[in-house]
Amino acid sequence: MIRIGQAGIPLSCKGRTNKDGLVYTREILDLNAMEVQFVRGLYVMEEEEAFFMKEYAQENDVELHVHAPYYINLAGDDEVKLSIEKAMNSAILAEKMGAKSLIVHPGYYGEKSPSKTMELIIKNTKELKNLMAKESLNVQLGLETMGKQKVFGSLDEIIEVCSKVSGVLPVIDVGHIHARGNGCLNKQEDFEEIFEKLSSLKLDHYLIHVTGVLYEDGNEQYHLPVKKGDMPLGPLLDTILDHNYNVTLISESPLLEHDAVYLRLQVEKAIMKRTGGEEADYRDLSEIV
């Protein structure tokens, strides 16, 4: 199964509420996923809006995810209680919307060693998961791979946390992995290696962020449109289709839905190449399985 969507309200959507963005995503863009963004901070979501998001998404087969605020730091000291509180508030909103996952940036090394940072993030992630369980929240907690050397979140680090904290899932930002590795994703073998590393977690679904990225010396500078970045898209899609992975692809490009639609077109083009057909539906992989 392949799902495709964008992170946030589509730029071309005249209405600027999440409700507007969700309807636009499904009915105008013909996409079946959306990541609701609380990255700059939380706002009060009325019960009616949350109920609409949940009901509409379920009735129209749109998969929802929620991104918590960027400033959460699960490796922090004095501010960690505030970070956990903000993550919990995000999780409660995600639950009300019926979202599949809550995405969190794990934290920063600061003056701490990588091993000490790992210890703190595991400890605080467990605390957050316990609080979510006490509130009977079903939304899954996801930790995102990060694109800067000073930030905790290499692929190996995220996998280690997920292996030690039950129920925590990796969110695979391939642009971040590419930047942190100073342009390491070029061939299909490079993308295959990502999934091989993830195999120890025995996942049945992969949430993948896709964007172009400007980087220098192993550090992300900022996101670029997919076509402007130097990470090739084809090898990623070939890897997914060759193994029939169950994935959700979320465009985090500055072009948002434009690149989400571009992703859809490239997936369908890859399917047609395999089947010899003149058209394809990215939601239906039965002909190539």
CSV table of C-alpha atoms in Angstrom, one decimal:
chain,number,residue,atom,x,y,z
A,1,MET,CA,0.0,0.0,0.0
A,2,ILE,CA,1.3,3.5,-0.9
A,3,ARG,CA,-0.2,6.6,0.6
A,4,ILE,CA,0.9,10.1,-0.4
A,5,GLY,CA,0.2,13.5,1.0
A,6,GLN,CA,1.7,16.7,2.3
A,7,ALA,CA,2.8,18.2,5.6
A,8,GLY,CA,0.3,21.0,6.3
A,9,ILE,CA,-2.6,22.8,4.6
A,10,PRO,CA,-2.0,22.9,0.8
A,11,LEU,CA,-0.6,26.2,-0.4
A,12,SER,CA,-3.1,26.3,-3.1
A,13,CYS,CA,-6.1,25.8,-0.8
A,14,LYS,CA,-8.0,29.0,-0.3
A,15,GLY,CA,-9.4,28.0,3.1
A,16,ARG,CA,-6.7,28.0,5.8
A,17,THR,CA,-8.1,25.7,8.3
A,18,ASN,CA,-7.1,22.0,8.7
A,19,LYS,CA,-10.6,21.1,7.8
A,20,ASP,CA,-10.3,23.0,4.5
A,21,GLY,CA,-6.9,21.4,3.9
A,22,LEU,CA,-8.1,17.9,4.5
A,23,VAL,CA,-11.0,18.2,2.1
A,24,TYR,CA,-8.8,19.8,-0.5
A,25,THR,CA,-6.2,17.1,-0.2
A,26,ARG,CA,-8.8,14.4,-0.9
A,27,GLU,CA,-11.1,16.0,-3.4
A,28,ILE,CA,-8.9,18.3,-5.4
A,29,LEU,CA,-5.5,16.7,-5.2
A,30,ASP,CA,-6.7,13.1,-5.1
A,31,LEU,CA,-4.2,12.3,-2.3
A,32,ASN,CA,-4.8,10.0,0.7
A,33,ALA,CA,-2.6,11.3,3.5
A,34,MET,CA,-2.1,14.5,5.4
A,35,GLU,CA,0.2,15.5,8.2
A,36,VAL,CA,-1.3,18.2,10.4
A,37,GLN,CA,1.3,20.6,11.5
A,38,PHE,CA,1.6,22.0,15.1
A,39,VAL,CA,5.3,22.7,14.5
A,40,ARG,CA,5.2,26.4,15.4
A,41,GLY,CA,3.1,25.8,18.4
A,42,LEU,CA,-0.3,24.4,19.5
A,43,TYR,CA,-3.6,26.1,19.0
A,44,VAL,CA,-6.9,25.3,20.6
A,45,MET,CA,-8.7,22.9,18.3
A,46,GLU,CA,-12.4,22.9,18.9
A,47,GLU,CA,-14.1,19.6,19.4
A,48,GLU,CA,-16.2,20.1,16.2
A,49,GLU,CA,-13.1,20.6,14.1
A,50,ALA,CA,-11.4,17.5,15.6
A,51,PHE,CA,-14.5,15.4,15.1
A,52,PHE,CA,-14.8,16.6,11.5
A,53,MET,CA,-11.2,15.7,10.8
A,54,LYS,CA,-11.7,12.2,12.2
A,55,GLU,CA,-15.0,11.5,10.6
A,56,TYR,CA,-14.0,12.8,7.2
A,57,ALA,CA,-10.7,11.0,7.1
A,58,GLN,CA,-12.3,7.7,8.0
A,59,GLU,CA,-15.1,8.1,5.5
A,60,ASN,CA,-12.8,9.1,2.7
A,61,ASP,CA,-9.8,6.9,3.5
A,62,VAL,CA,-7.3,9.6,4.3
A,63,GLU,CA,-4.5,8.7,6.7
A,64,LEU,CA,-3.8,11.5,9.2
A,65,HIS,CA,-0.6,12.2,11.1
A,66,VAL,CA,0.3,15.0,13.5
A,67,HIS,CA,3.6,16.8,13.9
A,68,ALA,CA,4.3,18.1,17.4
A,69,PRO,CA,6.1,21.5,17.9
A,70,TYR,CA,9.7,21.7,16.8
A,71,TYR,CA,10.9,23.0,20.2
A,72,ILE,CA,10.3,19.8,22.1
A,73,ASN,CA,13.6,18.5,23.6
A,74,LEU,CA,13.4,15.1,25.2
A,75,ALA,CA,17.1,15.3,26.1
A,76,GLY,CA,16.6,18.6,28.1
A,77,ASP,CA,17.0,19.2,31.8
A,78,ASP,CA,14.9,22.0,33.3
A,79,GLU,CA,12.6,22.2,30.2
A,80,VAL,CA,11.9,18.5,29.7
A,81,LYS,CA,8.7,18.7,31.7
A,82,LEU,CA,7.4,21.4,29.4
A,83,SER,CA,8.5,19.3,26.4
A,84,ILE,CA,6.6,16.3,27.6
A,85,GLU,CA,3.6,18.5,28.4
A,86,LYS,CA,3.6,19.9,24.9
A,87,ALA,CA,4.0,16.5,23.4
A,88,MET,CA,1.1,15.2,25.5
A,89,ASN,CA,-1.1,18.1,24.4
A,90,SER,CA,-0.2,17.3,20.8
A,91,ALA,CA,-1.0,13.6,21.4
A,92,ILE,CA,-4.4,14.4,22.8
A,93,LEU,CA,-5.3,16.5,19.7
A,94,ALA,CA,-3.9,13.8,17.5
A,95,GLU,CA,-6.1,11.2,19.2
A,96,LYS,CA,-9.2,13.4,18.8
A,97,MET,CA,-8.5,13.6,15.1
A,98,GLY,CA,-8.0,9.8,14.8
A,99,ALA,CA,-4.4,10.4,13.6
A,100,LYS,CA,-2.2,7.3,13.1
A,101,SER,CA,0.9,8.9,14.6
A,102,LEU,CA,2.3,11.8,16.5
A,103,ILE,CA,5.7,12.9,15.2
A,104,VAL,CA,8.3,14.4,17.6
A,105,HIS,CA,11.8,15.7,17.0
A,106,PRO,CA,13.8,13.9,19.8
A,107,GLY,CA,16.2,16.6,21.1
A,108,TYR,CA,19.7,18.1,21.2
A,109,TYR,CA,23.1,16.9,22.5
A,110,GLY,CA,24.0,20.3,23.9
A,111,GLU,CA,26.9,19.8,26.2
A,112,LYS,CA,26.1,16.2,26.8
A,113,SER,CA,27.8,13.2,25.3
A,114,PRO,CA,25.9,11.2,22.7
A,115,SER,CA,25.6,8.3,25.2
A,116,LYS,CA,24.2,10.5,27.9
A,117,THR,CA,21.8,12.1,25.4
A,118,MET,CA,20.7,8.6,24.4
A,119,GLU,CA,20.1,7.7,28.0
A,120,LEU,CA,18.0,10.8,28.6
A,121,ILE,CA,15.9,10.4,25.5
A,122,ILE,CA,15.1,6.8,26.2
A,123,LYS,CA,14.2,7.7,29.8
A,124,ASN,CA,12.0,10.6,28.8
A,125,THR,CA,10.4,8.8,25.8
A,126,LYS,CA,9.4,6.0,28.2
A,127,GLU,CA,7.8,8.6,30.5
A,128,LEU,CA,5.9,10.2,27.6
A,129,LYS,CA,4.7,6.8,26.4
A,130,ASN,CA,3.5,5.9,30.0
A,131,LEU,CA,1.6,9.1,30.2
A,132,MET,CA,0.0,8.4,26.8
A,133,ALA,CA,-1.0,4.9,28.0
A,134,LYS,CA,-2.5,6.4,31.2
A,135,GLU,CA,-4.7,8.6,29.0
A,136,SER,CA,-5.6,5.6,26.9
A,137,LEU,CA,-4.3,7.3,23.8
A,138,ASN,CA,-4.0,4.9,20.8
A,139,VAL,CA,-2.0,7.3,18.6
A,140,GLN,CA,1.5,6.0,17.9
A,141,LEU,CA,4.6,8.0,19.0
A,142,GLY,CA,7.1,8.5,16.2
A,143,LEU,CA,10.6,9.9,16.5
A,144,GLU,CA,12.0,11.6,13.4
A,145,THR,CA,15.5,11.2,11.9
A,146,MET,CA,17.2,14.6,12.0
A,147,GLY,CA,19.5,16.3,9.5
A,148,LYS,CA,22.1,18.1,11.6
A,149,GLN,CA,25.1,16.7,13.4
A,150,LYS,CA,24.4,18.7,16.7
A,151,VAL,CA,20.9,17.2,16.9
A,152,PHE,CA,20.2,13.8,18.2
A,153,GLY,CA,18.5,11.7,15.5
A,154,SER,CA,20.8,9.7,13.2
A,155,LEU,CA,19.0,6.7,11.7
A,156,ASP,CA,21.0,4.4,14.0
A,157,GLU,CA,20.1,6.4,17.1
A,158,ILE,CA,16.4,6.5,16.2
A,159,ILE,CA,16.4,2.7,15.7
A,160,GLU,CA,18.1,2.2,19.1
A,161,VAL,CA,15.5,4.2,20.9
A,162,CYS,CA,12.7,2.4,19.1
A,163,SER,CA,14.2,-0.9,20.0
A,164,LYS,CA,14.3,0.0,23.7
A,165,VAL,CA,11.0,1.8,24.1
A,166,SER,CA,8.0,-0.3,23.3
A,167,GLY,CA,5.5,1.1,20.8
A,168,VAL,CA,7.8,3.9,19.5
A,169,LEU,CA,8.2,4.0,15.8
A,170,PRO,CA,10.8,5.7,13.5
A,171,VAL,CA,9.8,8.5,11.1
A,172,ILE,CA,12.2,8.2,8.2
A,173,ASP,CA,13.1,11.6,6.8
A,174,VAL,CA,15.2,10.7,3.8
A,175,GLY,CA,16.2,14.3,3.1
A,176,HIS,CA,17.6,14.5,6.7
A,177,ILE,CA,19.4,11.2,6.3
A,178,HIS,CA,20.8,12.4,3.0
A,179,ALA,CA,22.0,15.7,4.5
A,180,ARG,CA,23.4,14.2,7.7
A,181,GLY,CA,25.4,11.7,5.5
A,182,ASN,CA,26.6,14.6,3.3
A,183,GLY,CA,24.8,13.4,0.2
A,184,CYS,CA,24.8,9.7,1.0
A,185,LEU,CA,21.6,8.6,-0.8
A,186,ASN,CA,22.3,8.2,-4.5
A,187,LYS,CA,21.7,4.6,-5.6
A,188,GLN,CA,19.0,2.0,-4.9
A,189,GLU,CA,21.5,0.2,-2.6
A,190,ASP,CA,21.7,3.2,-0.4
A,191,PHE,CA,17.9,3.2,0.2
A,192,GLU,CA,17.9,-0.6,0.5
A,193,GLU,CA,20.4,-0.2,3.4
A,194,ILE,CA,17.9,2.1,5.3
A,195,PHE,CA,15.2,-0.6,5.1
A,196,GLU,CA,17.7,-3.3,6.0
A,197,LYS,CA,18.6,-1.4,9.2
A,198,LEU,CA,15.0,-1.0,10.0
A,199,SER,CA,14.3,-4.7,9.6
A,200,SER,CA,15.2,-5.4,13.2
A,201,LEU,CA,12.1,-3.4,14.3
A,202,LYS,CA,9.8,-5.7,12.3
A,203,LEU,CA,7.6,-2.8,11.1
A,204,ASP,CA,4.5,-3.3,9.0
A,205,HIS,CA,4.4,0.3,7.8
A,206,TYR,CA,6.9,3.1,7.1
A,207,LEU,CA,6.2,6.8,7.5
A,208,ILE,CA,8.6,8.6,5.1
A,209,HIS,CA,9.2,12.4,4.8
A,210,VAL,CA,10.4,13.4,1.4
A,211,THR,CA,12.0,16.7,0.3
A,212,GLY,CA,15.0,18.2,-1.4
A,213,VAL,CA,17.5,19.6,0.9
A,214,LEU,CA,20.5,22.0,0.9
A,215,TYR,CA,23.3,20.7,3.1
A,216,GLU,CA,26.9,21.4,3.9
A,217,ASP,CA,29.5,19.3,5.7
A,218,GLY,CA,26.8,16.8,6.9
A,219,ASN,CA,24.4,19.5,8.1
A,220,GLU,CA,21.0,20.4,6.7
A,221,GLN,CA,20.7,24.1,5.8
A,222,TYR,CA,17.1,24.2,4.6
A,223,HIS,CA,14.5,22.3,2.5
A,224,LEU,CA,14.3,22.6,-1.3
A,225,PRO,CA,11.8,21.5,-3.9
A,226,VAL,CA,12.3,17.8,-4.7
A,227,LYS,CA,13.6,18.6,-8.2
A,228,LYS,CA,16.1,21.1,-6.8
A,229,GLY,CA,17.7,18.7,-4.4
A,230,ASP,CA,20.5,16.3,-5.4
A,231,MET,CA,18.8,13.2,-3.8
A,232,PRO,CA,17.3,11.1,-6.6
A,233,LEU,CA,13.7,10.0,-6.1
A,234,GLY,CA,13.7,7.1,-8.5
A,235,PRO,CA,15.9,4.7,-6.4
A,236,LEU,CA,13.7,5.3,-3.4
A,237,LEU,CA,10.5,4.5,-5.3
A,238,ASP,CA,12.1,1.4,-6.9
A,239,THR,CA,13.1,0.2,-3.5
A,240,ILE,CA,9.5,0.6,-2.2
A,241,LEU,CA,8.0,-1.1,-5.3
A,242,ASP,CA,10.5,-3.9,-5.5
A,243,HIS,CA,9.7,-5.0,-2.0
A,244,ASN,CA,6.1,-3.9,-1.9
A,245,TYR,CA,6.6,-1.9,1.3
A,246,ASN,CA,3.6,-0.5,3.0
A,247,VAL,CA,4.5,3.2,3.1
A,248,THR,CA,3.1,6.7,3.6
A,249,LEU,CA,5.1,9.4,1.7
A,250,ILE,CA,4.7,12.9,3.1
A,251,SER,CA,6.0,15.9,1.1
A,252,GLU,CA,7.9,18.3,3.3
A,253,SER,CA,9.1,20.3,0.3
A,254,PRO,CA,8.5,24.1,0.3
A,255,LEU,CA,6.2,23.3,-2.6
A,256,LEU,CA,4.1,21.0,-0.3
A,257,GLU,CA,1.2,19.6,-2.4
A,258,HIS,CA,2.9,20.4,-5.7
A,259,ASP,CA,5.7,17.9,-4.8
A,260,ALA,CA,3.2,15.5,-3.2
A,261,VAL,CA,1.4,15.4,-6.6
A,262,TYR,CA,4.8,15.0,-8.3
A,263,LEU,CA,5.5,12.1,-6.0
A,264,ARG,CA,2.2,10.5,-7.0
A,265,LEU,CA,3.0,11.0,-10.7
A,266,GLN,CA,6.4,9.4,-10.3
A,267,VAL,CA,5.0,6.5,-8.4
A,268,GLU,CA,2.4,5.9,-11.1
A,269,LYS,CA,5.1,6.3,-13.8
A,270,ALA,CA,7.2,3.6,-12.0
A,271,ILE,CA,4.2,1.3,-11.8
A,272,MET,CA,3.5,1.7,-15.6
A,273,LYS,CA,7.1,0.9,-16.3
A,274,ARG,CA,6.7,-2.4,-14.5
A,275,THR,CA,3.3,-3.3,-15.9
A,276,GLY,CA,3.6,-2.0,-19.4
A,277,GLY,CA,0.2,-0.2,-18.9
A,278,GLU,CA,-0.7,3.2,-20.1
A,279,GLU,CA,-2.1,4.4,-16.8
A,280,ALA,CA,-1.8,3.4,-13.2
A,281,ASP,CA,-3.3,4.2,-9.8
A,282,TYR,CA,-0.7,4.6,-7.0
A,283,ARG,CA,-3.2,3.1,-4.5
A,284,ASP,CA,-3.4,-0.2,-6.4
A,285,LEU,CA,-0.2,-2.3,-6.6
A,286,SER,CA,-2.0,-5.6,-7.3
A,287,GLU,CA,-0.6,-5.8,-10.8
A,288,ILE,CA,3.0,-5.7,-9.7
A,289,VAL,CA,2.8,-7.8,-6.5
